[in-house]
Amino acid sequence: METNRYQRGLDIINEITVTDNKEIGTHMDIVAAFKDLAPDLESFIVEFAFGDIYSREGLTKQQQTMATIASLVTLGTEPQLELHINVGITIGLTPKEIVGTIVHLIPYTGFPHVLNALKIAKKVFAQRNVTVKDLEMQPNY
């Protein structure tokens, strides 16, 4: 493992990870769960995904996370979506931004993916004691 990439990735993971609620999964939980099956997964996640990709300039952490959430909704990968909605809250995305990102995908990915994602968002908001009272959206017409 290249120390610089690894440390840079680890620093980013630590910055975006919830540490006060052990019920919420983290990227390092994924690494630990598959260490015996795929020991090199740690370097892919820490060095490549975070040390290389998440450390790039050009997008804020919030923009990166909204892009990740949109991609995971489209793919229908709900366990990873739950993880990244948590990241979104940790780095300061509002419930309105998270829900707005998900709902925006209806014409591109369809109602089933969006409805499943909203269910995950609702679960994460409840786990994190995030209020959603400001989400009432009015039509723009």
Coordinates of C-alpha atoms in Angstrom, one line a residue:
M1 CA 0.0 0.0 0.0
E2 CA 1.3 3.4 -0.9
T3 CA 1.3 5.3 2.4
N4 CA 0.5 8.7 1.0
R5 CA -2.6 7.5 -0.9
Y6 CA -3.7 5.3 2.0
Q7 CA -3.4 8.0 4.6
R8 CA -5.1 10.6 2.4
G9 CA -8.0 8.1 1.8
L10 CA -8.2 7.2 5.5
D11 CA -8.3 10.9 6.5
I12 CA -11.2 11.5 4.1
I13 CA -13.1 8.4 5.4
N14 CA -12.6 9.5 9.0
E15 CA -13.8 13.0 8.0
I16 CA -17.1 11.8 6.5
T17 CA -17.8 8.9 8.9
V18 CA -20.3 8.9 11.7
T19 CA -18.5 7.7 14.9
D20 CA -21.1 8.3 17.6
N21 CA -23.6 5.7 16.5
K22 CA -22.4 2.1 16.2
E23 CA -25.6 1.1 14.5
I24 CA -24.6 3.0 11.4
G25 CA -22.3 1.2 9.0
T26 CA -19.1 2.7 7.7
H27 CA -16.7 2.2 4.8
M28 CA -14.3 0.5 7.2
D29 CA -17.0 -1.9 8.3
I30 CA -17.2 -3.0 4.7
V31 CA -13.4 -3.6 4.6
A32 CA -13.6 -5.6 7.9
A33 CA -16.5 -7.7 6.7
F34 CA -14.7 -8.9 3.6
K35 CA -11.1 -8.9 4.8
D36 CA -10.9 -12.7 4.8
L37 CA -12.6 -13.0 1.4
A38 CA -11.0 -10.1 -0.4
P39 CA -8.1 -8.6 1.6
D40 CA -7.2 -6.2 -1.2
L41 CA -10.6 -4.6 -1.0
E42 CA -9.2 -2.3 1.6
S43 CA -6.7 -0.7 -0.8
F44 CA -9.4 -0.3 -3.5
I45 CA -11.7 1.5 -1.1
V46 CA -9.2 3.5 0.9
E47 CA -6.4 4.2 -1.6
F48 CA -8.4 4.4 -4.9
A49 CA -11.9 5.5 -4.0
F50 CA -10.9 7.9 -1.3
G51 CA -7.2 8.5 -1.7
D52 CA -7.5 9.2 -5.4
I53 CA -11.1 10.0 -6.4
Y54 CA -12.6 11.7 -3.3
S55 CA -9.4 13.8 -2.9
R56 CA -9.6 15.3 -6.4
E57 CA -10.3 19.0 -6.8
G58 CA -13.3 20.3 -8.7
L59 CA -16.2 19.2 -6.6
T60 CA -17.0 19.9 -3.0
K61 CA -17.6 17.0 -0.7
Q62 CA -21.3 17.8 -0.9
Q63 CA -21.3 17.7 -4.7
Q64 CA -19.4 14.5 -4.7
T65 CA -21.9 12.9 -2.3
M66 CA -24.9 14.1 -4.3
A67 CA -23.4 12.6 -7.4
T68 CA -22.7 9.3 -5.5
I69 CA -26.3 9.3 -4.1
A70 CA -27.7 9.8 -7.6
S71 CA -25.6 7.0 -9.0
L72 CA -26.5 4.6 -6.2
V73 CA -30.2 5.3 -6.6
T74 CA -30.0 4.6 -10.3
L75 CA -28.1 1.4 -9.7
G76 CA -30.6 0.3 -7.0
T77 CA -27.7 -0.5 -4.6
E78 CA -29.6 0.2 -1.3
P79 CA -27.0 -0.8 1.3
Q80 CA -24.4 1.5 -0.2
L81 CA -27.0 4.2 -0.6
E82 CA -27.8 4.0 3.1
L83 CA -24.1 4.5 3.8
H84 CA -23.8 7.5 1.5
I85 CA -27.0 9.2 2.7
N86 CA -25.3 9.0 6.2
V87 CA -22.2 10.6 4.6
G88 CA -24.4 13.3 3.2
I89 CA -25.8 14.2 6.6
T90 CA -22.3 14.0 8.2
I91 CA -20.8 16.5 5.7
G92 CA -23.7 18.9 5.9
L93 CA -26.2 18.1 3.2
T94 CA -29.7 19.0 4.3
P95 CA -32.6 16.6 4.1
K96 CA -34.1 18.8 1.4
E97 CA -30.9 18.4 -0.7
I98 CA -30.8 14.7 -0.2
V99 CA -34.5 14.2 -1.0
G100 CA -34.2 16.7 -3.9
T101 CA -31.4 14.7 -5.4
I102 CA -33.4 11.5 -5.2
V103 CA -36.7 12.9 -6.5
H104 CA -34.9 14.6 -9.4
L105 CA -34.1 11.1 -10.7
I106 CA -37.7 10.1 -11.3
P107 CA -37.6 10.8 -15.1
Y108 CA -34.2 9.2 -15.5
T109 CA -34.3 6.1 -13.3
G110 CA -38.1 5.6 -12.6
F111 CA -40.4 5.5 -9.7
P112 CA -39.4 2.1 -8.2
H113 CA -35.7 3.2 -7.7
V114 CA -36.8 6.5 -6.3
L115 CA -39.4 5.1 -3.9
N116 CA -36.9 2.5 -2.6
A117 CA -34.3 5.3 -2.1
L118 CA -36.8 7.5 -0.3
K119 CA -37.5 4.6 2.1
I120 CA -33.8 4.4 2.8
A121 CA -33.5 8.1 3.3
K122 CA -36.4 8.0 5.7
K123 CA -34.7 5.2 7.7
V124 CA -31.4 7.1 7.8
F125 CA -33.1 10.4 8.9
A126 CA -34.8 8.5 11.7
Q127 CA -31.5 6.9 12.8
R128 CA -29.8 10.3 12.8
N129 CA -32.7 12.2 14.4
V130 CA -32.9 14.4 11.4
T131 CA -36.1 16.4 11.1
V132 CA -37.8 16.5 7.7
K133 CA -40.5 19.1 8.4
D134 CA -39.0 21.6 6.0
L135 CA -39.3 19.2 3.1
E136 CA -42.8 20.1 2.0
M137 CA -42.3 21.1 -1.6
Q138 CA -44.6 23.3 -3.6
P139 CA -45.1 22.9 -7.4
N140 CA -43.2 25.4 -9.5
Y141 CA -46.2 26.4 -11.6

